[in-house]
PDB file of C-alpha atoms in Angstrom:
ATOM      1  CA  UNK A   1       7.037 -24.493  -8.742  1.00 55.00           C
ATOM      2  CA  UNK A   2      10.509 -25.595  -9.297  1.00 59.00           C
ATOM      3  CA  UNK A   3      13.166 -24.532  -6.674  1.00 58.00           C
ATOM      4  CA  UNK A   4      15.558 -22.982  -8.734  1.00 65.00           C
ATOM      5  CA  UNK A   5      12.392 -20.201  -9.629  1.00 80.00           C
ATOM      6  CA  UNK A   6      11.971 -19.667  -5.650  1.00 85.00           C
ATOM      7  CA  UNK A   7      14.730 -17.520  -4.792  1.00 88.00           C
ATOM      8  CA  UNK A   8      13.761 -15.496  -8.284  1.00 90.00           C
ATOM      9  CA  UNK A   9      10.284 -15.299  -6.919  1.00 92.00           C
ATOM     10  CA  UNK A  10      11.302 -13.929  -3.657  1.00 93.00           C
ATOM     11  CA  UNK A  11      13.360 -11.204  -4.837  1.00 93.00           C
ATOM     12  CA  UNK A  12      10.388 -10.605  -6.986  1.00 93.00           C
ATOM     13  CA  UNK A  13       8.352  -9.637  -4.004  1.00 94.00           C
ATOM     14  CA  UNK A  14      10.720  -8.120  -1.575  1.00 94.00           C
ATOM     15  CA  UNK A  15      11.753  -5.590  -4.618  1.00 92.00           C
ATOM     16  CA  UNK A  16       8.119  -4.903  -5.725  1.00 92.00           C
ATOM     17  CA  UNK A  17       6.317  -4.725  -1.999  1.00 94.00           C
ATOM     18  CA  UNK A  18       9.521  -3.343  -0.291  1.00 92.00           C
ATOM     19  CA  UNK A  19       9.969  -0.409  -2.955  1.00 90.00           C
ATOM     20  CA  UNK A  20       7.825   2.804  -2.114  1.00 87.00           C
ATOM     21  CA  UNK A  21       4.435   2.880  -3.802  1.00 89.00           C
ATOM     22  CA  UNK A  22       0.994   4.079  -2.021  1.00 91.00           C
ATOM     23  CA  UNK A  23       0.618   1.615   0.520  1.00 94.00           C
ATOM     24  CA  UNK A  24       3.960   2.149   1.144  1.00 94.00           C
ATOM     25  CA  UNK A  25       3.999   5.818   2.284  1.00 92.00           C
ATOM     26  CA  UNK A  26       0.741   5.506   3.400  1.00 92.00           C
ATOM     27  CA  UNK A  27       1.952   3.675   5.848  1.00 95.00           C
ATOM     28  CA  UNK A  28       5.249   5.469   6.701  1.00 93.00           C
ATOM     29  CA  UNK A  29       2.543   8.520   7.024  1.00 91.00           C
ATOM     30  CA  UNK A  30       0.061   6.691   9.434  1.00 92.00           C
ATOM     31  CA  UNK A  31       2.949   5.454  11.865  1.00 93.00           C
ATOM     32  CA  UNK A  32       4.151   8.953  12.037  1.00 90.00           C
ATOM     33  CA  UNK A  33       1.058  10.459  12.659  1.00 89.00           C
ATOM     34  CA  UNK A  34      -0.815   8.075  14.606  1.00 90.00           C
ATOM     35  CA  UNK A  35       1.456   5.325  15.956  1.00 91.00           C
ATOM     36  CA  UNK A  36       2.237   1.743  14.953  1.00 95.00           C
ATOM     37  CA  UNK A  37      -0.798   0.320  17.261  1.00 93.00           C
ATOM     38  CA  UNK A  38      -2.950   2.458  15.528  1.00 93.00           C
ATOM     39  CA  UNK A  39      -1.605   1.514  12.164  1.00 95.00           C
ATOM     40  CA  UNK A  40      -2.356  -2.333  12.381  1.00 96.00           C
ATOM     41  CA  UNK A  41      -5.763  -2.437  10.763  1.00 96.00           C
ATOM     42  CA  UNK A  42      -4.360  -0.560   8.249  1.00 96.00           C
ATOM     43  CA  UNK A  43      -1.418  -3.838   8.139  1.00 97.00           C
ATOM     44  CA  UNK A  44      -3.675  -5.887   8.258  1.00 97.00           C
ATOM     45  CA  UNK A  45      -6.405  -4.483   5.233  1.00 97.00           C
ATOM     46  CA  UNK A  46      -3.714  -4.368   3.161  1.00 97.00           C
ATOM     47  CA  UNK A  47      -2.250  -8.131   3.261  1.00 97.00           C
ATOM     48  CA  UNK A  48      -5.488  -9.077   2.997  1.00 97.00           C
ATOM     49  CA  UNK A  49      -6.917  -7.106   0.487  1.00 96.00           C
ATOM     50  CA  UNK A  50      -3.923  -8.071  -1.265  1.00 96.00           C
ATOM     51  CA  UNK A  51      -4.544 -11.804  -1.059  1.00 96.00           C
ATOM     52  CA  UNK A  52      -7.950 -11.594  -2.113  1.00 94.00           C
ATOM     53  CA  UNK A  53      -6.645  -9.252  -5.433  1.00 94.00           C
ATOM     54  CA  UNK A  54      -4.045 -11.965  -6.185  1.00 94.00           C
ATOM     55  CA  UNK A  55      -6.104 -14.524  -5.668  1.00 92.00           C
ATOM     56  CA  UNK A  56      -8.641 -13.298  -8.431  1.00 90.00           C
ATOM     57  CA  UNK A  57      -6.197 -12.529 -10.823  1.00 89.00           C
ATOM     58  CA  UNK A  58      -5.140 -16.111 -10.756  1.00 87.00           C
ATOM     59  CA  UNK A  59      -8.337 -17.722 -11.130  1.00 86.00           C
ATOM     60  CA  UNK A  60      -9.087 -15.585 -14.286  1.00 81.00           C
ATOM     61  CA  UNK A  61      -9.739 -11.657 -13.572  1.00 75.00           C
ATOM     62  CA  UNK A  62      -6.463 -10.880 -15.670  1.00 67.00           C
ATOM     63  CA  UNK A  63      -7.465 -12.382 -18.578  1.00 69.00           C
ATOM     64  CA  UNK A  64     -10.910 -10.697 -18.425  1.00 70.00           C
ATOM     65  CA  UNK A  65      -9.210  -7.766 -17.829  1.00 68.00           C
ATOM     66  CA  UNK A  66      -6.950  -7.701 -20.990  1.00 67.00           C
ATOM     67  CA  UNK A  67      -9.920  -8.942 -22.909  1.00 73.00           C
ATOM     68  CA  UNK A  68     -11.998  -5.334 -21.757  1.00 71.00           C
ATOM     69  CA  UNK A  69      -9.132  -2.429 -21.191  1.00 73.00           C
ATOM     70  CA  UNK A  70     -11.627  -0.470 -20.451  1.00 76.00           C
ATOM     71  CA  UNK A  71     -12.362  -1.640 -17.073  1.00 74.00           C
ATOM     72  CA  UNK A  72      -8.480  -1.450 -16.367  1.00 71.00           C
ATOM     73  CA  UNK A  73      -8.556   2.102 -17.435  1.00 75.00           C
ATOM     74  CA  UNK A  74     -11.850   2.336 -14.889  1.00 79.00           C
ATOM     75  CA  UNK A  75      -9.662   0.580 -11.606  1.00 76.00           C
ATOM     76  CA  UNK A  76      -6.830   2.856 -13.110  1.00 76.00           C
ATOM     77  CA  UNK A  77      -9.196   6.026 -12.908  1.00 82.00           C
ATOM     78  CA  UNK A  78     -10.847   4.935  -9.811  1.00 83.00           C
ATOM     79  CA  UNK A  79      -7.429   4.563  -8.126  1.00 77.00           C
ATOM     80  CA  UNK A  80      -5.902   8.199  -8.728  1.00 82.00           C
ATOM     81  CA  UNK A  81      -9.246   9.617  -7.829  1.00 86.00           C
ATOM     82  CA  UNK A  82      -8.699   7.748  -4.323  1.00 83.00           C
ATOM     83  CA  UNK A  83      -5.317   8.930  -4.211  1.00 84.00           C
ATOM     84  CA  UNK A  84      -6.139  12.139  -4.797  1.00 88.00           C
ATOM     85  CA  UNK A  85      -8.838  12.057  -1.531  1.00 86.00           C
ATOM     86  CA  UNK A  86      -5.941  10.605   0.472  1.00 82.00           C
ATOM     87  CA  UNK A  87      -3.045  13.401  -0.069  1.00 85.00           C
ATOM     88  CA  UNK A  88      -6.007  15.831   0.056  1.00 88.00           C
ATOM     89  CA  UNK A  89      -6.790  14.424   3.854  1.00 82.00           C
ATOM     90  CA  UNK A  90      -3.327  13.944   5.108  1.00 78.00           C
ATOM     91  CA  UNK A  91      -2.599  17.307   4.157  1.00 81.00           C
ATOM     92  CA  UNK A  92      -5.479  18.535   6.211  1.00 79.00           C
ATOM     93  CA  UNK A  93      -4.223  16.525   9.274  1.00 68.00           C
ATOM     94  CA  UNK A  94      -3.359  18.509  12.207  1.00 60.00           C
ATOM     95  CA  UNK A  95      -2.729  16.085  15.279  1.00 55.00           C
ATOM     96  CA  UNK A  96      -2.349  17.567  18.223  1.00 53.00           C
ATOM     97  CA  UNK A  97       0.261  18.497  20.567  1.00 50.00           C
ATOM     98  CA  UNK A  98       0.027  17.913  24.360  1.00 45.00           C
ATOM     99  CA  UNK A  99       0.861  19.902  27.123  1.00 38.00           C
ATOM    100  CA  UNK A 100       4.531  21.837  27.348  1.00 37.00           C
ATOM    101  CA  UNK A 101       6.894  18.730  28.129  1.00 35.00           C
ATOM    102  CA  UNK A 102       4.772  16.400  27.220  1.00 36.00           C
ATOM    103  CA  UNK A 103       4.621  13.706  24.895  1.00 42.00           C
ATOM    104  CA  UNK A 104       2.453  15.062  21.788  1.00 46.00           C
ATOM    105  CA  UNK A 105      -0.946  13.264  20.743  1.00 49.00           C
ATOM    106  CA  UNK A 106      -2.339  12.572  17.586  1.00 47.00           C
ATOM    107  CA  UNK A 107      -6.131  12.262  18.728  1.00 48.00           C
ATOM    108  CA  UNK A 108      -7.190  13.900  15.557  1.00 54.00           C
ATOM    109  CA  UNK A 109      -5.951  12.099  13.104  1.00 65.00           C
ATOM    110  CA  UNK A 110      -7.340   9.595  11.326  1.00 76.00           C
ATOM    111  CA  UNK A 111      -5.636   6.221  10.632  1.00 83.00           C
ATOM    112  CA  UNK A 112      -7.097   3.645   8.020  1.00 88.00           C
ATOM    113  CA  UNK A 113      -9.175   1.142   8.674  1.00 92.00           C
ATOM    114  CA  UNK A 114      -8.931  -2.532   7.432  1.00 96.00           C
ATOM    115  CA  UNK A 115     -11.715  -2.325   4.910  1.00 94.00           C
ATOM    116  CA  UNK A 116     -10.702   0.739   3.276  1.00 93.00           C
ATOM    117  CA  UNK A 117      -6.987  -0.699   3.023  1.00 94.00           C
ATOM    118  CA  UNK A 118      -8.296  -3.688   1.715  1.00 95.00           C
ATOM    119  CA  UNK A 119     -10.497  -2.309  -0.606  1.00 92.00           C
ATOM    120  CA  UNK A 120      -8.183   0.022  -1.690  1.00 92.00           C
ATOM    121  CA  UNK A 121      -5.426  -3.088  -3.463  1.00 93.00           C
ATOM    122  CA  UNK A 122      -8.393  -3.249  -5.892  1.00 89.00           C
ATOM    123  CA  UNK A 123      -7.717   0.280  -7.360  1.00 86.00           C
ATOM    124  CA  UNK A 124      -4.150   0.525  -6.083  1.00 88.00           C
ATOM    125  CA  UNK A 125      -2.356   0.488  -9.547  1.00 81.00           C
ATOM    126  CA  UNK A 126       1.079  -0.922  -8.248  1.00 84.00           C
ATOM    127  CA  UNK A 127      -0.886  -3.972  -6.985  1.00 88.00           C
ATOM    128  CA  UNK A 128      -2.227  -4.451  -9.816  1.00 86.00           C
ATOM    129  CA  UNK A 129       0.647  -4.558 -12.025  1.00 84.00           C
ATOM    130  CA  UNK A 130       2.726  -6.184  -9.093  1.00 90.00           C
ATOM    131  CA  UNK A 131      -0.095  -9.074  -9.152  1.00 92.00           C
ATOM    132  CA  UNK A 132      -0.514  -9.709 -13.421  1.00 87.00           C
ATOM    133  CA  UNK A 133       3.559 -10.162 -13.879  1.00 89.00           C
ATOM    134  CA  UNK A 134       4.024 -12.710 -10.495  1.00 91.00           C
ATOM    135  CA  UNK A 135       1.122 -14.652 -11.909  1.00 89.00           C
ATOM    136  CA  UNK A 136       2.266 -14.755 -15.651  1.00 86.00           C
ATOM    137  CA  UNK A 137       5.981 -15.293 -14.419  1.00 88.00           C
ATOM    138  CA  UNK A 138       5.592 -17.486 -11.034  1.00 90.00           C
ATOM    139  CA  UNK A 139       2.705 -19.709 -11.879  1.00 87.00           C
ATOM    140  CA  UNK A 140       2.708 -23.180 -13.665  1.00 86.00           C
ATOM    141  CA  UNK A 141      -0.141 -24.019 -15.768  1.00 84.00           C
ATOM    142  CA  UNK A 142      -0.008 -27.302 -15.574  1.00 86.00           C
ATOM    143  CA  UNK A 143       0.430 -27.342 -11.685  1.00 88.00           C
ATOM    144  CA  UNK A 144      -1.973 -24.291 -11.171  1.00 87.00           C
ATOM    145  CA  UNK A 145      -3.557 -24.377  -8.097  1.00 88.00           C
ATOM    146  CA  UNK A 146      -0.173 -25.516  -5.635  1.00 91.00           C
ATOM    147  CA  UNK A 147       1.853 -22.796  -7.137  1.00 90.00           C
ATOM    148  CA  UNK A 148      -0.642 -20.137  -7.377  1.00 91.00           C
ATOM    149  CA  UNK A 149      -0.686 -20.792  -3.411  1.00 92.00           C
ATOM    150  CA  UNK A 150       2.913 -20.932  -2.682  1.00 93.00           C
ATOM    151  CA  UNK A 151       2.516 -17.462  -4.652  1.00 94.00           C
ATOM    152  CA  UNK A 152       0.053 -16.032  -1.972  1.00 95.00           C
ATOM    153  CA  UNK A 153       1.854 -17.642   0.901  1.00 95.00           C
ATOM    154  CA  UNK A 154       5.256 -16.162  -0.201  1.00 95.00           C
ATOM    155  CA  UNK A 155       3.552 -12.842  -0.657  1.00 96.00           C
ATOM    156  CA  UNK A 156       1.945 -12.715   2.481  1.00 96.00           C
ATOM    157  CA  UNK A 157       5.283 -13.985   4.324  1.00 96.00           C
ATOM    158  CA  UNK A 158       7.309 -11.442   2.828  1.00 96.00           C
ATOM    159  CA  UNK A 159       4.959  -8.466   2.749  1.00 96.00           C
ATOM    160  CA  UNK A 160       3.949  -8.791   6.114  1.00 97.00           C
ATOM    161  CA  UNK A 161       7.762  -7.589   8.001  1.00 97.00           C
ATOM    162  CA  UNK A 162       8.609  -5.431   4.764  1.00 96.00           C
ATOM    163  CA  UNK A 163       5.431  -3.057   5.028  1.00 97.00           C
ATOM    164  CA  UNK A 164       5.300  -3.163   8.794  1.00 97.00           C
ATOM    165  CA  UNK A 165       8.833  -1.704   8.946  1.00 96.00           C
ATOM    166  CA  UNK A 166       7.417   1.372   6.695  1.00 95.00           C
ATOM    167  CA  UNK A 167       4.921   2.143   9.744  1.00 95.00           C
ATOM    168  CA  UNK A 168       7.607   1.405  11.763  1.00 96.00           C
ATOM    169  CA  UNK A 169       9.993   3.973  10.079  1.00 94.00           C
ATOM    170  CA  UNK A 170       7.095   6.564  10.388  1.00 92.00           C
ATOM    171  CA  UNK A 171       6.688   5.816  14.221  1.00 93.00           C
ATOM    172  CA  UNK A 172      10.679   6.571  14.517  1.00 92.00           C
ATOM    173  CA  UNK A 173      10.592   9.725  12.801  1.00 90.00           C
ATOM    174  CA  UNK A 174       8.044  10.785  15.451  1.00 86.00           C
ATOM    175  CA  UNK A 175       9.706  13.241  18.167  1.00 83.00           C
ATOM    176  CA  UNK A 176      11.872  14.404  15.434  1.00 86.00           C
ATOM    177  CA  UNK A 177       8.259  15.447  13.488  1.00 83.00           C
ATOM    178  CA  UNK A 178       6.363  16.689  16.279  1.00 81.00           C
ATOM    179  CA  UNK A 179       8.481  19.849  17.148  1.00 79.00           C
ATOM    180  CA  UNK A 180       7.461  22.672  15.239  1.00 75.00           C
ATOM    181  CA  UNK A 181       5.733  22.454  11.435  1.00 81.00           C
ATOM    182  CA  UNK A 182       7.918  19.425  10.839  1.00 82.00           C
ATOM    183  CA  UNK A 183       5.000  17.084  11.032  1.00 85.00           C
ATOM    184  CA  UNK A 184       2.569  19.338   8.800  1.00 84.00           C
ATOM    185  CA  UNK A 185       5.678  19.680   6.227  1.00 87.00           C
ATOM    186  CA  UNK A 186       6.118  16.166   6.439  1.00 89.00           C
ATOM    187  CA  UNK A 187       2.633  15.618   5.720  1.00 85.00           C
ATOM    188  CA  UNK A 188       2.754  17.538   2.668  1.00 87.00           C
ATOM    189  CA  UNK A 189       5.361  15.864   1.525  1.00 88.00           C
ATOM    190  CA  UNK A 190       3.981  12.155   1.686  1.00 87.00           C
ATOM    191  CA  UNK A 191       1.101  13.706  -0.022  1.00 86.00           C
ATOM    192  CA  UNK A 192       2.859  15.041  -3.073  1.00 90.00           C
ATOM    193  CA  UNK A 193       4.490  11.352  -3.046  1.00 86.00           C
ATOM    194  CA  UNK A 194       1.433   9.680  -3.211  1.00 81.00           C
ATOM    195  CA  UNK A 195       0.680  12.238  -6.532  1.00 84.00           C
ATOM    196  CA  UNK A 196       4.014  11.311  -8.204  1.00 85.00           C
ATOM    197  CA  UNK A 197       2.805   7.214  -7.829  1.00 79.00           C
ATOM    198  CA  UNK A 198       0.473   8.128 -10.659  1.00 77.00           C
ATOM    199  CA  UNK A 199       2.624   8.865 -12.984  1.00 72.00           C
ATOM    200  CA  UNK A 200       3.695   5.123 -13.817  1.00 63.00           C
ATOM    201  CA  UNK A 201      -0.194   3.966 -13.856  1.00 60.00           C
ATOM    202  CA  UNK A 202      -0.880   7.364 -16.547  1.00 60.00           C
ATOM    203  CA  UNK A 203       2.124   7.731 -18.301  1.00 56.00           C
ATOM    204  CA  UNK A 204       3.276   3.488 -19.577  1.00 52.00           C
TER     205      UNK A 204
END
């Protein structure tokens, strides 16, 4: 990889992980309603579900995939049905408050675990899209392997303080959220967001 491509590449990622998409408010949910400690598998699953995605679409998945469309159009399928389940649930949250005075819990809710984050970058249609053009754009053929790696490094370098801070955002909004129906409303809100993400996977 030439240097002159690296500060391209960078922007690349910091635009593409740092804009909001589904892991995105997701997270910003999952800090709000059950804390930033909590929210770490979550972290985790998805950096390294999104390794593992990139990974395979370097060493030859996206040319398999534009050689079937149909089994894009499956992950693409698979994906908003998986969406759909997730608004469903965090609209159903209801964490609970604690005692007058003091601080509220969230024993209730759910956060997500590391394999279903990881899991989930292989129907998450931003990923997918995010992944295909850094390969095509950031990768030299005839030096494959060292700059497909400085591809997954930079990824996972970036990603890593960019979708923490999401959680993080979440975990600020907290005491504001937990005082009347703000949380619930709040809820229903990231899970109307996570609808409108399909509208660039459905409608390109």
């Amino acid at each position: 990889m030439e240097f002159q491509t690296l500060p391209a590449m960078l922007a690349f990622i910091a635009v593409m992980v740092g804009t909001p998409g589904p892991n995105n408010l997701m997270l910003m949910a999952s800090g709000a309603n059950v804390g930033f400690r909590r929210s770490l598998p979550h972290i985790a699953g998805i950096l390294a579900g999104c390794q593992v995605v990139l990974l395979a679409i370097g060493l030859g998945l996206g040319p398999l995939l534009a050689r079937f469309p149909s089994l894009m159009l499956g992950l693409r399928v698979a994906g908003a049905l998986f969406l759909v389940w997730l608004a469903w649930r965090l609209v159903r949250e209801r964490p609970r408050h604690g005692e007058a005075g003091a601080a509220p819990t969230a024993d209730r809710a759910r956060p997500m675990g590391f394999w279903q984050a990881a899991l989930f970058q292989w129907i998450n249609p931003k990923a997918w899209m995010m992944f295909l053009t850094a390969v095509a754009s950031f990768t030299d053929p005839a030096r494959f392997t060292p700059t497909l790696t400085a591809l997954a490094v930079a990824f996972l370098v970036v990603s890593a303080p960019l979708i923490s801070a999401w959680s993080l955002f979440g975990v600020a909004l907290r005491d504001w959220l937990y005082q009347g129906r703000r949380l619930a409303r709040f809820n229903q809100v990231m899970a109307a967001l996570l609808l409108a993400t399909l509208y660039p996977t459905f409608m390109t």
